PDB file of C-alpha atoms in Angstrom:
ATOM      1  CA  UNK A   1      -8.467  22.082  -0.548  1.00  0.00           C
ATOM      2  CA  UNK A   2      -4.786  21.683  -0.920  1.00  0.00           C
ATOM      3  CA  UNK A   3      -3.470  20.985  -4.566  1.00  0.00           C
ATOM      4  CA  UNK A   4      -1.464  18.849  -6.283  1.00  0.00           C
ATOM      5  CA  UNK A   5       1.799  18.501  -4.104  1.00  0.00           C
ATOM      6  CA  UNK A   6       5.527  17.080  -5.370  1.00  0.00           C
ATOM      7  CA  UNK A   7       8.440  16.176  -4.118  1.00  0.00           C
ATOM      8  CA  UNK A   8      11.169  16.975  -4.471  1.00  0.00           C
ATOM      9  CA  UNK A   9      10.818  20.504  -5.981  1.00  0.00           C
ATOM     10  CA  UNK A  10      14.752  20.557  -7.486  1.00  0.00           C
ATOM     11  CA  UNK A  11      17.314  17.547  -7.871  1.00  0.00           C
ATOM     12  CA  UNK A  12      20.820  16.934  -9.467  1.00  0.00           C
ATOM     13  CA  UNK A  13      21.931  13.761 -10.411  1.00  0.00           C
ATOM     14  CA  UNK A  14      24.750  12.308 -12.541  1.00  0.00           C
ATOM     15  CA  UNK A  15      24.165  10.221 -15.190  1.00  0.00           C
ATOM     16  CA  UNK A  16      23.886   6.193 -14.822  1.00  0.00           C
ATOM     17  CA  UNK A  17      21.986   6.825 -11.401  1.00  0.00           C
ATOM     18  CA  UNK A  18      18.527   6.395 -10.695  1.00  0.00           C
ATOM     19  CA  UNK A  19      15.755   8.865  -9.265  1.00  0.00           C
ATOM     20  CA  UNK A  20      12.485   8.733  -7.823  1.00  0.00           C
ATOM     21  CA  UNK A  21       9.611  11.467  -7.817  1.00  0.00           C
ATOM     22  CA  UNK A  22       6.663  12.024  -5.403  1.00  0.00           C
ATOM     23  CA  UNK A  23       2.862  13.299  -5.854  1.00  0.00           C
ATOM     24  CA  UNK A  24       0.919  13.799  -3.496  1.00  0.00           C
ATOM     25  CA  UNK A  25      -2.914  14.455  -5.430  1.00  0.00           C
ATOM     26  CA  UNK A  26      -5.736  16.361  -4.136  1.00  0.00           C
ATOM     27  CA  UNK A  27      -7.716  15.072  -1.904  1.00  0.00           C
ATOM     28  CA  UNK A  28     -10.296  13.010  -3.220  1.00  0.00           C
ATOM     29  CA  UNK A  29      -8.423  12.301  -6.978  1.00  0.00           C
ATOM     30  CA  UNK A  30      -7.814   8.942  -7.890  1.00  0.00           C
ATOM     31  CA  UNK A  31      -6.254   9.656 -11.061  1.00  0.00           C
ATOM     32  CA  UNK A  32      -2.606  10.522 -11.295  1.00  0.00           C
ATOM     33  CA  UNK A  33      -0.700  10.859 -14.415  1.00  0.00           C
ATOM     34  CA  UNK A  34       2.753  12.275 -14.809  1.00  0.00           C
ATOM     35  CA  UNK A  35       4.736  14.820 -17.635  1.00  0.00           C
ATOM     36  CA  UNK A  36       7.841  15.637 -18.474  1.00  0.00           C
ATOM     37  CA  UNK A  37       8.419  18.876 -20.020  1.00  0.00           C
ATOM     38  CA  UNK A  38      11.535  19.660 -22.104  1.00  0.00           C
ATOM     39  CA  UNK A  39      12.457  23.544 -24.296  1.00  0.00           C
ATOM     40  CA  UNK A  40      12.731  20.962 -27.495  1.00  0.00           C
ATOM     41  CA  UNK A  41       9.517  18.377 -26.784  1.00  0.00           C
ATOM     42  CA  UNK A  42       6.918  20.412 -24.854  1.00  0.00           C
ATOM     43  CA  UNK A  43       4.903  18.427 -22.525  1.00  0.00           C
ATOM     44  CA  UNK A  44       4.996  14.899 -23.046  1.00  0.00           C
ATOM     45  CA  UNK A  45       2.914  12.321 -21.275  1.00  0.00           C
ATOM     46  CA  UNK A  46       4.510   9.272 -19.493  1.00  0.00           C
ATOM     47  CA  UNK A  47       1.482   7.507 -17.993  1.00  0.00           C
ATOM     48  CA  UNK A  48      -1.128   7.422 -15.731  1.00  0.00           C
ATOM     49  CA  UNK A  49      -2.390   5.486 -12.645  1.00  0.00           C
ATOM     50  CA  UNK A  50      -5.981   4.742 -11.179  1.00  0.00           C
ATOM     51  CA  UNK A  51      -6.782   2.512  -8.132  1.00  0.00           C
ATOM     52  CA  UNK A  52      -3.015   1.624  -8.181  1.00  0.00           C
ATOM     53  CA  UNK A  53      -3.386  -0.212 -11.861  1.00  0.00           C
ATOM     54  CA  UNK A  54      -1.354   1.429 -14.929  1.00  0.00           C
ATOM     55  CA  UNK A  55      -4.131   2.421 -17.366  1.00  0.00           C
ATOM     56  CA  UNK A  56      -1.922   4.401 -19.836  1.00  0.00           C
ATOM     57  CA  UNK A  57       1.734   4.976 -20.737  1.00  0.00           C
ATOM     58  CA  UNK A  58       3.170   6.978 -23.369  1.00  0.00           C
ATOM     59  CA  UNK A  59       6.373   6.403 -25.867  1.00  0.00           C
ATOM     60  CA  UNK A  60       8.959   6.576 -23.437  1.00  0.00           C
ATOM     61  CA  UNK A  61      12.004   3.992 -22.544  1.00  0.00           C
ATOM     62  CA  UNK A  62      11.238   1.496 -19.919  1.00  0.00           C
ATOM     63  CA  UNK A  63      13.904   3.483 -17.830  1.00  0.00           C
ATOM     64  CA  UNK A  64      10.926   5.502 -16.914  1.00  0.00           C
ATOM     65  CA  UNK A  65       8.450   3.673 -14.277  1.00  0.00           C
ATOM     66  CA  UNK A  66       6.029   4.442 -11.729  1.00  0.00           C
ATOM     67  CA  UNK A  67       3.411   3.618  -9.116  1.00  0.00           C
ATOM     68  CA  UNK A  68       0.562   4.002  -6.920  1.00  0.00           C
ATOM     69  CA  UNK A  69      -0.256   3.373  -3.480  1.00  0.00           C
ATOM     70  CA  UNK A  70      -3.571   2.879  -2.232  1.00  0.00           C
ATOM     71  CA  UNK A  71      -3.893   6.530  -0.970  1.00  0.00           C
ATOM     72  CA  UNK A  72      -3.697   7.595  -4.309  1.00  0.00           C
ATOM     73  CA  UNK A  73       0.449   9.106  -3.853  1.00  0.00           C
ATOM     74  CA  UNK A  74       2.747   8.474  -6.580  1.00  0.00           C
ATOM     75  CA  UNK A  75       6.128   7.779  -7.415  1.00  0.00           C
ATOM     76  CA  UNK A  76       7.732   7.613 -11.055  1.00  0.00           C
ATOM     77  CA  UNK A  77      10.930   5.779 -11.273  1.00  0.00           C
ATOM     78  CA  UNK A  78      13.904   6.502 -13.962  1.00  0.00           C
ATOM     79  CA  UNK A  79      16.734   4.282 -13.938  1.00  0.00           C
ATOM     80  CA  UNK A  80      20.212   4.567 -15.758  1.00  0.00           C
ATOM     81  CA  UNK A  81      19.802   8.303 -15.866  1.00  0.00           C
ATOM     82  CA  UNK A  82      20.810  10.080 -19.230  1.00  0.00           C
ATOM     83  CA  UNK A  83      21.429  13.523 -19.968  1.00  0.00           C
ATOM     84  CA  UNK A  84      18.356  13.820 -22.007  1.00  0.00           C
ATOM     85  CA  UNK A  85      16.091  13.033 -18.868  1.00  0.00           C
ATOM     86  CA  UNK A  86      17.196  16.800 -17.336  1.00  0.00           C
ATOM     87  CA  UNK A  87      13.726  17.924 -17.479  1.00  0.00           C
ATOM     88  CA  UNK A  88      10.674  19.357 -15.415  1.00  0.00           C
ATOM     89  CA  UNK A  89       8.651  16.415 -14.036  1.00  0.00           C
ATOM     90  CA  UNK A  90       5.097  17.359 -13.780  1.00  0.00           C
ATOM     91  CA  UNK A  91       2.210  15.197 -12.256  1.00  0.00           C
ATOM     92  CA  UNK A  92      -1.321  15.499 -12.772  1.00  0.00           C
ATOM     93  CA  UNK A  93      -4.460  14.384 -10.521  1.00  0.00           C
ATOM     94  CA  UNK A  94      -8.189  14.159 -11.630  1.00  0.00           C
ATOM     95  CA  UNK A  95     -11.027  13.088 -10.157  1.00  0.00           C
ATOM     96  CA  UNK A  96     -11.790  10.694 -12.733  1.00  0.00           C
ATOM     97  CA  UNK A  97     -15.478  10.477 -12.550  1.00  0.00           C
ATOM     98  CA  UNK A  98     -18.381   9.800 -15.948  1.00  0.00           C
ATOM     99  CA  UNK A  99     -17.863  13.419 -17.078  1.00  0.00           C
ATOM    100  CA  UNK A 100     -14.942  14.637 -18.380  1.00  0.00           C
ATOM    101  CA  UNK A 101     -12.114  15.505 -16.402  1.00  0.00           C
ATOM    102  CA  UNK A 102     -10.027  18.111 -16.817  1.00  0.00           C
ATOM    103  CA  UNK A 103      -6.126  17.388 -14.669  1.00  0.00           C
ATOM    104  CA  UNK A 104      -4.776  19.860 -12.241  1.00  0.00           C
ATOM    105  CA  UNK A 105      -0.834  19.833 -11.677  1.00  0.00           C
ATOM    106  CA  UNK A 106       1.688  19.967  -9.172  1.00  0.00           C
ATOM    107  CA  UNK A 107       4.291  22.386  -9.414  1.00  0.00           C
ATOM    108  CA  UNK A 108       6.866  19.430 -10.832  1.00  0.00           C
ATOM    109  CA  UNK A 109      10.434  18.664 -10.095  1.00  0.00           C
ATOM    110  CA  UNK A 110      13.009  19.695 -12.307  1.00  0.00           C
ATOM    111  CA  UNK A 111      15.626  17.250 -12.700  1.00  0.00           C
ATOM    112  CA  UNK A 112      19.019  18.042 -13.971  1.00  0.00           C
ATOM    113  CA  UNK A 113      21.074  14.947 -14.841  1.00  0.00           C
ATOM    114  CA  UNK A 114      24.946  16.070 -15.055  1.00  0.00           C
TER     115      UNK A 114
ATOM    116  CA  UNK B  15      -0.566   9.631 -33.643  1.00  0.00           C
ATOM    117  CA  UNK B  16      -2.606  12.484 -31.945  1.00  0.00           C
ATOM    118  CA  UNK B  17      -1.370  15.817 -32.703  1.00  0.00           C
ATOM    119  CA  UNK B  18      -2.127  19.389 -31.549  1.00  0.00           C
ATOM    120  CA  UNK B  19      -0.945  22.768 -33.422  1.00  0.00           C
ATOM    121  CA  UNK B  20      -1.007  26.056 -31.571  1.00  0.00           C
ATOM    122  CA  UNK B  21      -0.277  29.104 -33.687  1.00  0.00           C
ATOM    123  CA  UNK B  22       1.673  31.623 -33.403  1.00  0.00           C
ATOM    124  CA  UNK B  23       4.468  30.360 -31.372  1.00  0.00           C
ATOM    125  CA  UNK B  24       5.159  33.672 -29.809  1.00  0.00           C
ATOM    126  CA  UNK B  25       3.677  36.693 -29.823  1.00  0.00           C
ATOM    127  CA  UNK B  26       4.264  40.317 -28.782  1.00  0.00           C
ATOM    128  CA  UNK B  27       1.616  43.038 -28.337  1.00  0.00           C
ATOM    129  CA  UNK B  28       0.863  45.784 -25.852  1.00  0.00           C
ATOM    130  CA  UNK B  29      -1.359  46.239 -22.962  1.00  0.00           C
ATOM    131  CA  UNK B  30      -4.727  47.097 -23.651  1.00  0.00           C
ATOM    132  CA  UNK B  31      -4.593  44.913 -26.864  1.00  0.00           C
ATOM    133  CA  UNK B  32      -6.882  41.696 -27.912  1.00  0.00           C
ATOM    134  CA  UNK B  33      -5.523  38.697 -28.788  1.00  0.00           C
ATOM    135  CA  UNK B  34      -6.556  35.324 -30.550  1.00  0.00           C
ATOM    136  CA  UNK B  35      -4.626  32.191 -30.157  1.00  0.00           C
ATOM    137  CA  UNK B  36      -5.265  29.566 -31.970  1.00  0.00           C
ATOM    138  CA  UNK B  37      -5.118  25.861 -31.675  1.00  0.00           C
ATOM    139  CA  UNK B  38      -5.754  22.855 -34.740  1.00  0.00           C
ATOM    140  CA  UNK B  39      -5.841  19.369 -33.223  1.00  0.00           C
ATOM    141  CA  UNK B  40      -5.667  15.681 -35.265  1.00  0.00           C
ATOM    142  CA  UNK B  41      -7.259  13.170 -32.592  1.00  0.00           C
ATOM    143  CA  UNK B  42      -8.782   9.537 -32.638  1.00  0.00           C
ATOM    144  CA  UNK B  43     -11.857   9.530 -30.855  1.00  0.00           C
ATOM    145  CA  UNK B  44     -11.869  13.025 -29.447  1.00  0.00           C
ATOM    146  CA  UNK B  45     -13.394  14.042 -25.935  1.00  0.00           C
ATOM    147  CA  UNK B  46     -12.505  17.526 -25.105  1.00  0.00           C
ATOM    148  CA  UNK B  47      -9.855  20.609 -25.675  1.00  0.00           C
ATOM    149  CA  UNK B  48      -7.836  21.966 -22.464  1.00  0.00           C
ATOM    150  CA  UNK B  49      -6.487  25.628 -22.180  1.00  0.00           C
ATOM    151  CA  UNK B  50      -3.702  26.112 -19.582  1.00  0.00           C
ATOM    152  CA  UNK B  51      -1.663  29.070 -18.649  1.00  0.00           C
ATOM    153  CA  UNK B  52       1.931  28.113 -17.610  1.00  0.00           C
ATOM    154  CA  UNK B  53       3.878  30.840 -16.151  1.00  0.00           C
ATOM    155  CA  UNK B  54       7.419  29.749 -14.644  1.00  0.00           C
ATOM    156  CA  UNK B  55       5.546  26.629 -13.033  1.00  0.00           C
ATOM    157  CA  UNK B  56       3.195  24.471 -13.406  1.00  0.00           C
ATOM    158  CA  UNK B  57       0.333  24.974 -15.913  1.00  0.00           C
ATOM    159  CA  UNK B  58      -3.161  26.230 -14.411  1.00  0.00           C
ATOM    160  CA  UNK B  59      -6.241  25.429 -15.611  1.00  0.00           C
ATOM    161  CA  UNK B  60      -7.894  27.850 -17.490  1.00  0.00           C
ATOM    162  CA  UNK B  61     -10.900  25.905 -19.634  1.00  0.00           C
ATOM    163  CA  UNK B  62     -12.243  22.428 -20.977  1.00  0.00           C
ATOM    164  CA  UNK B  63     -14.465  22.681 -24.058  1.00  0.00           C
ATOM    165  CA  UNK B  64     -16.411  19.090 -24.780  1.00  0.00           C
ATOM    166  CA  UNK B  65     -19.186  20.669 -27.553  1.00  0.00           C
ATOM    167  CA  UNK B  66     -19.007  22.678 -30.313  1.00  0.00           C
ATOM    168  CA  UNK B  67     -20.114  26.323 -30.970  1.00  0.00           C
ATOM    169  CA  UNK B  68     -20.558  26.761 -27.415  1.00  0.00           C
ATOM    170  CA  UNK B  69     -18.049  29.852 -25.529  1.00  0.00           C
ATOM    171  CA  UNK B  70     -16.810  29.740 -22.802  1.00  0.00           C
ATOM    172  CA  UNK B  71     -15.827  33.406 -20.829  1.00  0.00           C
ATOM    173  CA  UNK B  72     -13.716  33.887 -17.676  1.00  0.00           C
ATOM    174  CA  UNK B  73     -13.424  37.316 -17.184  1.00  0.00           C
ATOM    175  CA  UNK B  74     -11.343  38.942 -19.885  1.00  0.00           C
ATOM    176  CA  UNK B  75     -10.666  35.019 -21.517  1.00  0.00           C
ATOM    177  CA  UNK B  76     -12.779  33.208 -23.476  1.00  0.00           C
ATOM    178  CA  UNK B  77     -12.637  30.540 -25.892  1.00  0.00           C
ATOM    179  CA  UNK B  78     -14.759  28.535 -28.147  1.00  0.00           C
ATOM    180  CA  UNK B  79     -14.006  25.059 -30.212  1.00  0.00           C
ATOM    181  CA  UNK B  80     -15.133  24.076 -33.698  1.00  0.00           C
ATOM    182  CA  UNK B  81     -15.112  19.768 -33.270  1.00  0.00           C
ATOM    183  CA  UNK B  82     -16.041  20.347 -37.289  1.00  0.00           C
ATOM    184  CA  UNK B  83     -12.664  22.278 -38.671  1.00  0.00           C
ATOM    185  CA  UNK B  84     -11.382  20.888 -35.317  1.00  0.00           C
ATOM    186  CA  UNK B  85      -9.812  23.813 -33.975  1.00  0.00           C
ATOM    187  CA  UNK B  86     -10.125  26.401 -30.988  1.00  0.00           C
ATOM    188  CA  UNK B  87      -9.516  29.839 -30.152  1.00  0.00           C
ATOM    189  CA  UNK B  88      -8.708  31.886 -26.990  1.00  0.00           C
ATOM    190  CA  UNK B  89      -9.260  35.138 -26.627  1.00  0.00           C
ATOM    191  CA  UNK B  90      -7.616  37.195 -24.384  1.00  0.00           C
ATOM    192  CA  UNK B  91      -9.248  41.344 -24.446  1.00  0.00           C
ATOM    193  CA  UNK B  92      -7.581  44.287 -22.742  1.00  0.00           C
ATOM    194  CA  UNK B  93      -4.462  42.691 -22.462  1.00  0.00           C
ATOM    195  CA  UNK B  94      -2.128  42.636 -19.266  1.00  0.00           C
ATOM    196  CA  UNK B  95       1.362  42.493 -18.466  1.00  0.00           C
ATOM    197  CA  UNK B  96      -0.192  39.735 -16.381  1.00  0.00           C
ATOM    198  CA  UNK B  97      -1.259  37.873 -19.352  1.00  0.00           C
ATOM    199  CA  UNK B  98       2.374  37.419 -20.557  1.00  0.00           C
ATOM    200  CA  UNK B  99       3.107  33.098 -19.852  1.00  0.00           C
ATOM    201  CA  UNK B 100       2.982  30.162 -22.569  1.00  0.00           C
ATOM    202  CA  UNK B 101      -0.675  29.338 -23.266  1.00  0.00           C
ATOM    203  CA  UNK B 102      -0.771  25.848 -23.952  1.00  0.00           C
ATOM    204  CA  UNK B 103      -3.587  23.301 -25.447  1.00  0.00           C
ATOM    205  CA  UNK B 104      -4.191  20.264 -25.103  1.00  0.00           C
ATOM    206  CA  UNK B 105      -6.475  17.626 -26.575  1.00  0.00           C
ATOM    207  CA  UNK B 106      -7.890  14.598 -24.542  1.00  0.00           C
ATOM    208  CA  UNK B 107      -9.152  11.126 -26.046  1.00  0.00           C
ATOM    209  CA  UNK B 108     -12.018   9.300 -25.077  1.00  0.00           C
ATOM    210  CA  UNK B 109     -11.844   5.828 -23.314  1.00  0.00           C
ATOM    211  CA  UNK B 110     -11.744   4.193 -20.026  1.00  0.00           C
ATOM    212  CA  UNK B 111     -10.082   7.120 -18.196  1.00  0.00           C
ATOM    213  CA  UNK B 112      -8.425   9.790 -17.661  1.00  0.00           C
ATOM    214  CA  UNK B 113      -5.888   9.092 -20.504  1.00  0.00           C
ATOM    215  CA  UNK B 114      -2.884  11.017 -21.134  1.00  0.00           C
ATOM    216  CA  UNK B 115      -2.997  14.757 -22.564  1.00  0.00           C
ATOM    217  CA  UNK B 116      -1.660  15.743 -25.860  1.00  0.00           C
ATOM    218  CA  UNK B 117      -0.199  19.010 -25.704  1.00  0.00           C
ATOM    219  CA  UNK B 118       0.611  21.672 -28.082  1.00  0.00           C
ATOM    220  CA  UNK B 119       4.063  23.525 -28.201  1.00  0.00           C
ATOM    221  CA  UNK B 120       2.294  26.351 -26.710  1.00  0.00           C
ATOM    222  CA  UNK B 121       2.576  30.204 -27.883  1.00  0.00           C
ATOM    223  CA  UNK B 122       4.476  32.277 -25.755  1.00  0.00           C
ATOM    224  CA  UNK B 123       2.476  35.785 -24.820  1.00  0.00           C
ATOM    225  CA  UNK B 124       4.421  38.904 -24.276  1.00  0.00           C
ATOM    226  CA  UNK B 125       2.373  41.762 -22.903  1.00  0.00           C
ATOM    227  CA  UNK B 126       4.689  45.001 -23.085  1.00  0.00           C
ATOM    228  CA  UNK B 127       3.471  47.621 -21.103  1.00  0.00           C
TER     229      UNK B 127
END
């Protein structure tokens, strides 16, 4: 089964423009949530999609936005880029079913905003 | 606010060593405890612990979680330069789905050879 698949793997962008992020889940997940990871913050959550609905977002700007289509793919959204949003970009699919789930990642996107 | 402590932050040792790493957690309505390894990527999976008292082994890894003193420990025996990544925990809430992970800073594993 393939895993957890992102695009793209590296981009550079200057700050005030806007970026978007793919993830591709495994097949079969219908859960896809997405990270970012910084040296000073760790990994922070920025939300999570299921059936194409938002179920959870974390404490970030609303710069930072995403989506689902009805395969399941994903694409987050920042806008205005800042220097503070250079970071790795990591998404996470789950199954989602009654037991609990544990997440499997992509290998993220790092981002470096210039 | 959910919050997860991993102790020590780093941590240098030699092959052949064991190690305990150890991770306190502050959650509302707790479901389970995540272990990843993260080497230069993306984190991998290592365990989910959902009960108490119960271990769980993967070869030379295991770890265990106390939902009383709510903490949890991985062990890592006969240590490899292998090993050596940021082993990171992470607590997950209970509710309608899949919510969002709350991670520790991770500690950062040296194995020296």
């Amino acid at each position: 089964k393939a895993g957890v698949t992102q695009t793209p793997r590296y981009l550079i962008k200057t700050r005030g423009q806007q970026v978007t992020l793919s993830c591709s889940p495994i097949s079969g997940h219908r859960s896809v949530s997405w990270y970012q990871q910084t040296p000073g913050q760790g990994l922070q959550f920025l939300f999570e999609y299921f059936s194409e609905t938002q179920r959870n977002k974390g404490n970030f700007p609303g710069r930072f936005s995403g989506r689902q289509f009805s395969n399941s793919r994903s694409e987050m959204n920042v806008s205005t880029l800042e220097l503070g949003d250079s970071a790795l970009y990591l998404c996470a699919s789950s199954q989602n079913g009654p037991a609990p789930d544990t997440q499997y990642f992509g290998p993220g996107t790092r981002l470096t905003v210039l | 606010e959910d919050k997860v402590v991993q102790s020590p932050l780093s941590l240098v040792v030699h092959e052949g060593d064991t190690v305990t790493l150890n991770c306190s957690y502050e959650v509302t309505n707790f479901r389970s405890l995540l272990w990843y390894k993260q080497e230069k990527k993306a984190p991998t999976f290592l365990f989910m612990l959902t009960s108490s008292g119960i271990e769980k082994k993967s070869g030379r890894l295991s770890s265990i979680l106390d939902k009383k003193e709510l903490f949890s420990i991985l062990n890592i025996t006969a240590t490899q330069t292998g090993d050596s990544a940021v082993y990171l925990c992470a607590v997950s809430p209970s509710g309608g789905g899949a919510d969002g992970l709350t991670f520790g800073k991770g500690t950062h594993l040296i194995i020296q050879p």
